[in-house]
Coordinates of N, CA and C in Angstrom, one line a residue:
H12 N -30.1 30.7 -99.8 CA -31.5 30.7 -100.0 C -32.3 29.7 -99.1
L13 N -31.6 28.6 -98.7 CA -32.2 27.7 -97.8 C -32.4 28.4 -96.4
G14 N -31.4 29.2 -96.0 CA -31.5 29.9 -94.7 C -32.7 30.8 -94.7
V15 N -33.0 31.5 -95.8 CA -34.2 32.4 -95.8 C -35.4 31.5 -95.8
A16 N -35.4 30.4 -96.6 CA -36.6 29.6 -96.6 C -36.9 29.0 -95.2
L17 N -35.9 28.8 -94.4 CA -36.2 28.3 -93.1 C -36.9 29.2 -92.2
Y18 N -36.9 30.5 -92.5 CA -37.7 31.5 -91.8 C -39.2 31.3 -92.0
L19 N -39.5 30.6 -93.1 CA -40.9 30.3 -93.4 C -41.4 29.0 -92.7
L20 N -40.5 28.3 -92.0 CA -40.8 27.0 -91.3 C -42.0 27.2 -90.4
P21 N -42.1 28.3 -89.6 CA -43.3 28.4 -88.7 C -44.6 28.3 -89.5
L22 N -44.6 28.7 -90.7 CA -45.9 28.7 -91.5 C -46.3 27.2 -91.6
A23 N -45.4 26.3 -91.8 CA -45.8 24.9 -91.9 C -46.3 24.4 -90.5
L24 N -45.9 25.0 -89.5 CA -46.3 24.6 -88.1 C -47.5 25.4 -87.6
Q25 N -48.1 26.2 -88.5 CA -49.1 27.1 -88.1 C -50.3 26.5 -87.3
P26 N -50.8 25.4 -87.8 CA -52.0 24.8 -87.0 C -51.6 24.5 -85.5
Y27 N -50.4 23.9 -85.3 CA -50.0 23.6 -84.0 C -49.7 24.8 -83.2
I28 N -49.0 25.8 -83.7 CA -48.5 26.9 -83.0 C -49.7 27.8 -82.7
S29 N -50.7 28.0 -83.6 CA -51.8 28.8 -83.4 C -52.7 28.4 -82.2
T30 N -52.8 27.1 -82.0 CA -53.6 26.6 -80.9 C -52.9 26.4 -79.6
N31 N -51.5 26.3 -79.7 CA -50.8 26.1 -78.4 C -49.9 27.2 -78.0
R32 N -50.0 28.3 -78.7 CA -49.3 29.6 -78.2 C -50.4 30.6 -78.1
S33 N -50.7 31.0 -76.9 CA -51.9 31.8 -76.6 C -51.8 33.2 -77.2
D34 N -50.7 33.8 -77.4 CA -50.6 35.2 -77.8 C -50.8 35.4 -79.3
I35 N -50.5 34.4 -80.1 CA -50.5 34.6 -81.6 C -51.9 34.8 -82.1
P36 N -52.9 34.0 -81.7 CA -54.3 34.3 -82.3 C -54.8 35.7 -81.9
G37 N -54.4 36.1 -80.7 CA -54.8 37.5 -80.2 C -54.1 38.6 -81.0
I38 N -52.8 38.3 -81.3 CA -52.0 39.3 -82.1 C -52.6 39.4 -83.5
I39 N -52.9 38.3 -84.1 CA -53.4 38.3 -85.5 C -54.8 38.9 -85.5
G40 N -55.6 38.4 -84.5 CA -57.0 39.0 -84.4 C -57.1 40.4 -84.2
G41 N -56.2 40.9 -83.2 CA -56.1 42.3 -83.0 C -55.7 43.1 -84.2
G42 N -54.7 42.6 -84.9 CA -54.3 43.2 -86.1 C -55.4 43.3 -87.2
K43 N -56.2 42.2 -87.3 CA -57.3 42.3 -88.3 C -58.3 43.3 -87.9
S44 N -58.6 43.4 -86.6 CA -59.5 44.4 -86.1 C -59.0 45.9 -86.4
L45 N -57.7 46.1 -86.1 CA -57.2 47.4 -86.5 C -57.2 47.7 -88.0
A46 N -57.0 46.7 -88.8 CA -57.0 46.8 -90.2 C -58.5 47.1 -90.6
A47 N -59.5 46.6 -89.9 CA -60.9 46.8 -90.2 C -61.2 48.3 -90.0
L48 N -60.6 48.9 -89.1 CA -60.8 50.4 -88.9 C -60.4 51.2 -90.1
F49 N -59.4 50.7 -90.9 CA -58.9 51.5 -92.0 C -59.7 51.1 -93.3
I50 N -60.4 50.0 -93.3 CA -61.1 49.6 -94.5 C -62.6 49.8 -94.3
G51 N -63.0 50.4 -93.2 CA -64.4 50.7 -92.9 C -65.3 49.6 -92.6
D52 N -64.9 48.6 -91.9 CA -65.7 47.4 -91.5 C -66.1 47.7 -90.0
P53 N -67.3 48.2 -89.8 CA -67.7 48.5 -88.4 C -67.7 47.3 -87.5
L54 N -68.1 46.1 -88.0 CA -68.1 44.9 -87.2 C -66.7 44.5 -86.8
G55 N -65.8 44.6 -87.7 CA -64.4 44.2 -87.4 C -63.8 45.2 -86.4
A56 N -64.2 46.5 -86.6 CA -63.7 47.5 -85.6 C -64.2 47.3 -84.3
A57 N -65.5 46.8 -84.2 CA -66.1 46.5 -82.9 C -65.3 45.4 -82.1
R58 N -64.8 44.4 -82.9 CA -64.0 43.4 -82.2 C -62.8 43.9 -81.5
L59 N -62.3 45.1 -81.9 CA -61.1 45.7 -81.3 C -61.3 45.9 -79.8
F60 N -62.5 46.1 -79.4 CA -62.8 46.3 -77.9 C -62.6 45.0 -77.1
A61 N -62.6 43.9 -77.8 CA -62.3 42.6 -77.1 C -60.8 42.4 -76.8
V62 N -60.0 43.2 -77.5 CA -58.5 43.1 -77.3 C -58.1 44.2 -76.3
P63 N -57.1 43.9 -75.5 CA -56.6 44.9 -74.6 C -56.1 46.1 -75.4
V64 N -55.7 47.2 -74.7 CA -55.3 48.4 -75.4 C -54.3 48.1 -76.5
P65 N -54.6 48.6 -77.7 CA -53.7 48.2 -78.9 C -52.3 48.7 -78.6
T66 N -51.4 47.7 -78.6 CA -50.0 48.1 -78.5 C -49.3 48.0 -79.8
A67 N -48.0 48.3 -79.8 CA -47.3 48.3 -81.1 C -47.4 47.0 -81.9
I68 N -47.5 45.9 -81.2 CA -47.5 44.6 -81.9 C -48.9 44.5 -82.7
Y69 N -49.9 45.1 -82.1 CA -51.2 45.0 -82.8 C -51.2 46.0 -84.0
W70 N -50.5 47.1 -83.9 CA -50.4 48.0 -85.0 C -49.6 47.4 -86.2
V71 N -48.5 46.7 -85.8 CA -47.7 46.1 -86.9 C -48.5 45.0 -87.5
S72 N -49.2 44.2 -86.7 CA -50.1 43.1 -87.2 C -51.2 43.7 -88.1
G73 N -51.7 44.8 -87.7 CA -52.8 45.5 -88.5 C -52.2 45.9 -89.8
L74 N -51.0 46.5 -89.8 CA -50.4 46.9 -91.1 C -50.2 45.7 -92.0
F75 N -49.7 44.6 -91.4 CA -49.4 43.4 -92.2 C -50.7 42.8 -92.7
S76 N -51.8 42.9 -91.9 CA -53.1 42.4 -92.3 C -53.6 43.2 -93.4
L77 N -53.4 44.6 -93.4 CA -53.8 45.4 -94.5 C -53.0 45.0 -95.8
L78 N -51.7 44.9 -95.7 CA -50.9 44.5 -96.8 C -51.3 43.1 -97.4
A79 N -51.7 42.2 -96.5 CA -52.0 40.9 -96.9 C -53.5 40.7 -97.3
S80 N -54.3 41.8 -97.3 CA -55.7 41.7 -97.6 C -56.4 40.8 -96.6
G81 N -56.0 40.7 -95.4 CA -56.7 39.9 -94.4 C -56.3 38.4 -94.4
S82 N -55.4 38.0 -95.3 CA -55.0 36.6 -95.3 C -54.1 36.3 -94.1
E83 N -54.5 35.3 -93.3 CA -53.7 35.0 -92.1 C -52.4 34.4 -92.5
N84 N -52.4 33.5 -93.6 CA -51.1 32.9 -94.0 C -50.1 34.0 -94.5
A85 N -50.6 35.0 -95.2 CA -49.8 36.1 -95.7 C -49.2 36.9 -94.5
V86 N -50.0 37.1 -93.5 CA -49.5 37.8 -92.3 C -48.3 37.0 -91.7
W87 N -48.5 35.7 -91.6 CA -47.4 34.9 -91.1 C -46.1 35.1 -92.0
V88 N -46.3 35.1 -93.3 CA -45.2 35.2 -94.2 C -44.5 36.6 -94.0
L89 N -45.3 37.7 -93.8 CA -44.8 39.0 -93.7 C -44.0 39.1 -92.4
F90 N -44.5 38.5 -91.3 CA -43.7 38.5 -90.0 C -42.4 37.7 -90.2
A91 N -42.4 36.6 -91.0 CA -41.2 35.8 -91.2 C -40.2 36.7 -92.1
W92 N -40.8 37.4 -93.1 CA -39.9 38.2 -93.9 C -39.3 39.4 -93.1
F93 N -40.1 39.9 -92.2 CA -39.6 41.0 -91.3 C -38.4 40.5 -90.5
S94 N -38.6 39.3 -90.0 CA -37.5 38.7 -89.2 C -36.3 38.4 -90.0
A95 N -36.5 37.9 -91.2 CA -35.3 37.6 -92.1 C -34.6 38.9 -92.5
L96 N -35.3 40.0 -92.6 CA -34.7 41.3 -92.9 C -33.8 41.7 -91.7
G97 N -34.2 41.4 -90.5 CA -33.3 41.6 -89.3 C -32.1 40.8 -89.4
A98 N -32.2 39.6 -89.9 CA -31.0 38.7 -90.0 C -30.0 39.3 -91.1
F99 N -30.6 39.9 -92.2 CA -29.8 40.5 -93.2 C -29.1 41.8 -92.6
Y100 N -29.7 42.5 -91.7 CA -29.1 43.6 -91.1 C -27.9 43.2 -90.2
F101 N -28.0 42.0 -89.6 CA -26.9 41.5 -88.8 C -25.7 41.1 -89.7
L102 N -26.0 40.5 -90.9 CA -25.0 40.2 -91.8 C -24.3 41.5 -92.4
K103 N -25.1 42.5 -92.7 CA -24.5 43.7 -93.2 C -23.6 44.4 -92.2
A104 N -24.1 44.3 -90.9 CA -23.2 44.9 -89.8 C -21.9 44.1 -89.7
F105 N -22.0 42.8 -89.7 CA -20.8 42.0 -89.6 C -19.8 42.3 -90.8
K106 N -20.3 42.4 -92.0 CA -19.5 42.7 -93.1 C -18.9 44.1 -93.1
R107 N -19.6 45.0 -92.5 CA -19.1 46.4 -92.4 C -18.0 46.5 -91.4
L108 N -18.2 45.8 -90.2 CA -17.2 45.9 -89.2 C -16.0 45.0 -89.4
L109 N -16.2 43.9 -90.1 CA -15.1 43.0 -90.3 C -15.0 42.7 -91.8
P110 N -14.6 43.6 -92.7 CA -14.7 43.4 -94.1 C -13.8 42.3 -94.7
D111 N -12.8 42.0 -93.9 CA -11.8 41.0 -94.4 C -12.2 39.5 -94.0
Q112 N -13.2 39.4 -93.2 CA -13.6 38.1 -92.7 C -14.7 37.5 -93.6
S113 N -14.7 36.2 -93.6 CA -15.7 35.5 -94.4 C -17.1 35.4 -93.6
L114 N -18.2 35.5 -94.3 CA -19.5 35.5 -93.7 C -19.9 34.1 -93.3
G115 N -19.2 33.0 -93.8 CA -19.6 31.7 -93.7 C -20.3 31.2 -92.4
W116 N -19.5 31.1 -91.3 CA -20.0 30.6 -90.1 C -21.0 31.6 -89.4
Y117 N -20.8 32.9 -89.6 CA -21.7 33.9 -89.1 C -23.0 33.8 -89.7
A118 N -23.0 33.7 -91.1 CA -24.3 33.5 -91.8 C -25.0 32.2 -91.4
A119 N -24.2 31.2 -91.3 CA -24.8 29.9 -90.9 C -25.5 30.0 -89.5
A120 N -24.9 30.7 -88.6 CA -25.5 30.9 -87.3 C -26.7 31.7 -87.3
V121 N -26.7 32.8 -88.1 CA -27.9 33.7 -88.2 C -29.0 33.0 -88.9
F122 N -28.8 32.2 -90.0 CA -29.8 31.6 -90.8 C -30.2 30.2 -90.4
F123 N -29.4 29.5 -89.6 CA -29.7 28.1 -89.3 C -29.8 27.8 -87.9
F124 N -29.5 28.7 -87.0 CA -29.6 28.5 -85.5 C -31.1 28.4 -85.2
P125 N -31.6 27.3 -84.7 CA -33.0 27.1 -84.5 C -33.7 28.2 -83.7
S126 N -33.1 28.7 -82.6 CA -33.8 29.7 -81.8 C -34.0 31.0 -82.6
L127 N -33.0 31.3 -83.4 CA -33.1 32.6 -84.2 C -34.2 32.4 -85.3
V128 N -34.2 31.3 -85.9 CA -35.0 31.1 -87.1 C -36.5 30.8 -86.6
L129 N -36.7 29.9 -85.7 CA -38.1 29.6 -85.3 C -38.8 30.7 -84.5
W130 N -38.2 31.0 -83.4 CA -38.9 32.0 -82.5 C -39.0 33.4 -83.1
S131 N -38.0 33.8 -83.8 CA -38.0 35.2 -84.3 C -38.9 35.4 -85.5
S132 N -39.3 34.3 -86.2 CA -40.2 34.5 -87.3 C -41.7 34.2 -87.1
L133 N -42.0 34.0 -85.9 CA -43.5 33.8 -85.6 C -44.1 35.2 -85.5
P134 N -45.4 35.2 -85.8 CA -46.1 36.5 -85.7 C -46.3 36.9 -84.2
S135 N -45.2 37.5 -83.7 CA -45.2 37.9 -82.3 C -44.2 39.0 -82.1
K136 N -44.0 39.4 -80.9 CA -43.1 40.5 -80.5 C -41.7 40.1 -80.9
D137 N -41.4 38.8 -81.0 CA -40.0 38.4 -81.2 C -39.5 38.8 -82.6
A138 N -40.4 38.8 -83.6 CA -40.1 39.2 -85.0 C -39.7 40.6 -85.0
I139 N -40.5 41.5 -84.4 CA -40.3 42.9 -84.4 C -39.0 43.2 -83.6
T140 N -38.8 42.6 -82.5 CA -37.6 42.8 -81.7 C -36.4 42.4 -82.4
F141 N -36.4 41.2 -83.1 CA -35.3 40.7 -83.8 C -34.9 41.7 -85.0
W142 N -35.9 42.2 -85.7 CA -35.7 43.2 -86.7 C -35.1 44.4 -86.1
G143 N -35.6 44.9 -85.0 CA -35.0 46.1 -84.3 C -33.6 45.9 -83.9
I144 N -33.3 44.8 -83.3 CA -31.9 44.5 -82.9 C -31.0 44.4 -84.1
G145 N -31.4 43.8 -85.2 CA -30.6 43.8 -86.4 C -30.4 45.2 -87.0
L146 N -31.4 46.0 -87.0 CA -31.3 47.4 -87.4 C -30.4 48.2 -86.5
L147 N -30.5 48.0 -85.2 CA -29.7 48.7 -84.2 C -28.2 48.3 -84.4
T148 N -27.9 47.0 -84.6 CA -26.6 46.5 -84.9 C -26.0 47.2 -86.2
F149 N -26.8 47.2 -87.2 CA -26.4 47.8 -88.5 C -26.1 49.3 -88.3
G150 N -27.0 50.0 -87.6 CA -26.8 51.4 -87.3 C -25.5 51.7 -86.5
V151 N -25.2 50.8 -85.5 CA -24.0 51.0 -84.7 C -22.8 50.8 -85.6
S152 N -22.9 49.8 -86.5 CA -21.7 49.5 -87.4 C -21.5 50.7 -88.4
M153 N -22.6 51.3 -88.8 CA -22.5 52.5 -89.7 C -21.8 53.6 -89.0
F154 N -22.3 53.9 -87.8 CA -21.8 55.0 -87.0 C -20.3 54.7 -86.6
W155 N -20.0 53.5 -86.3 CA -18.7 53.2 -85.8 C -17.7 53.3 -86.9
R156 N -18.0 52.9 -88.2 CA -17.1 53.0 -89.3 C -17.0 54.3 -90.0
E157 N -18.2 55.0 -90.1 CA -18.3 56.2 -91.0 C -18.7 57.4 -90.2
R158 N -19.0 57.3 -88.9 CA -19.5 58.4 -88.2 C -20.7 59.1 -88.9
S159 N -21.6 58.3 -89.5 CA -22.6 58.9 -90.3 C -23.9 59.2 -89.5
W160 N -24.6 60.2 -89.9 CA -25.8 60.5 -89.2 C -26.9 59.5 -89.5
S161 N -26.8 58.8 -90.7 CA -27.8 57.8 -91.0 C -27.7 56.6 -90.1
G162 N -26.5 56.4 -89.6 CA -26.3 55.3 -88.6 C -27.0 55.7 -87.3
L163 N -26.8 57.0 -86.9 CA -27.6 57.4 -85.7 C -29.1 57.4 -85.8
L164 N -29.5 57.7 -87.0 CA -31.0 57.6 -87.3 C -31.5 56.2 -87.2
K165 N -30.7 55.2 -87.7 CA -31.1 53.8 -87.7 C -31.1 53.3 -86.2
I166 N -30.1 53.8 -85.4 CA -30.1 53.5 -84.0 C -31.4 54.0 -83.3
A167 N -31.7 55.3 -83.6 CA -32.9 55.9 -83.0 C -34.2 55.2 -83.4
V168 N -34.3 54.8 -84.7 CA -35.5 54.1 -85.1 C -35.6 52.7 -84.5
A169 N -34.5 52.0 -84.5 CA -34.5 50.7 -83.9 C -34.8 50.8 -82.4
E170 N -34.3 51.7 -81.7 CA -34.6 51.8 -80.2 C -36.0 52.1 -80.0
A171 N -36.6 53.0 -80.9 CA -38.0 53.3 -80.8 C -38.9 52.1 -81.0
V172 N -38.5 51.3 -82.0 CA -39.3 50.1 -82.3 C -39.2 49.1 -81.2
I173 N -38.0 48.9 -80.7 CA -37.8 47.9 -79.7 C -38.5 48.4 -78.4
F174 N -38.5 49.7 -78.1 CA -39.1 50.3 -76.9 C -40.6 50.1 -77.0
S175 N -41.2 50.2 -78.2 CA -42.6 50.1 -78.4 C -43.1 48.7 -78.2
V176 N -42.2 47.7 -78.3 CA -42.7 46.3 -78.2 C -42.2 45.8 -76.8
R177 N -41.0 46.0 -76.5 CA -40.4 45.5 -75.2 C -39.6 46.6 -74.6
R178 N -40.1 47.3 -73.7 CA -39.4 48.4 -73.1 C -38.1 48.0 -72.4
Y179 N -38.2 47.0 -71.6 CA -37.0 46.6 -70.8 C -35.9 46.2 -71.8
F180 N -36.2 45.6 -72.9 CA -35.2 45.2 -73.8 C -34.5 46.4 -74.5
A181 N -35.3 47.4 -74.7 CA -34.7 48.7 -75.3 C -33.7 49.3 -74.4
V182 N -34.0 49.2 -73.1 CA -33.0 49.7 -72.1 C -31.7 48.9 -72.1
F183 N -31.9 47.6 -72.2 CA -30.7 46.7 -72.3 C -29.9 47.0 -73.5
C184 N -30.6 47.3 -74.6 CA -29.9 47.5 -75.9 C -29.1 48.9 -75.8
C185 N -29.6 49.8 -75.0 CA -29.0 51.1 -74.9 C -27.7 51.1 -74.1
L186 N -27.6 50.1 -73.1 CA -26.5 50.1 -72.2 C -25.1 50.0 -72.9
P187 N -25.0 49.1 -73.9 CA -23.6 49.1 -74.5 C -23.3 50.3 -75.3
L188 N -24.3 51.1 -75.7 CA -24.0 52.2 -76.6 C -23.3 53.3 -75.8

């Protein structure tokens, strides 16, 4: 539980991160503008033109903004939750591939390693990429163990998500497959 709670750490650092990381206010603002298109706010939709062409990160932020009813703090929590879900996919893949091994050190690395916890849970491309890599790893483990079509579907969805956010990273993720 403590490991999952650490994914919410960036929320405590929000005032500092929002002013000193240039892409986060744009991502949240672009997401709010996209959400305004769906709730019929013409002034909010007009702000969308101040944002560069909406990419996948703006669409995800817009979806999270809709789910959070426009609350910026809730958007931060949703990004952190999305990232923690990626960590759970990593754990499920590990357990599927090595069922006789203990999750202890691996779980500690996934939930307590500062680079994974802090950077992947910010409202940015990192949270989406981390979730995609976790899903990709879980899909590969499913396909490896069971030769299941659902494993291939998870691989395809993960690659599409990663490609929509970071194209070069999706290519690197395909190479080992």
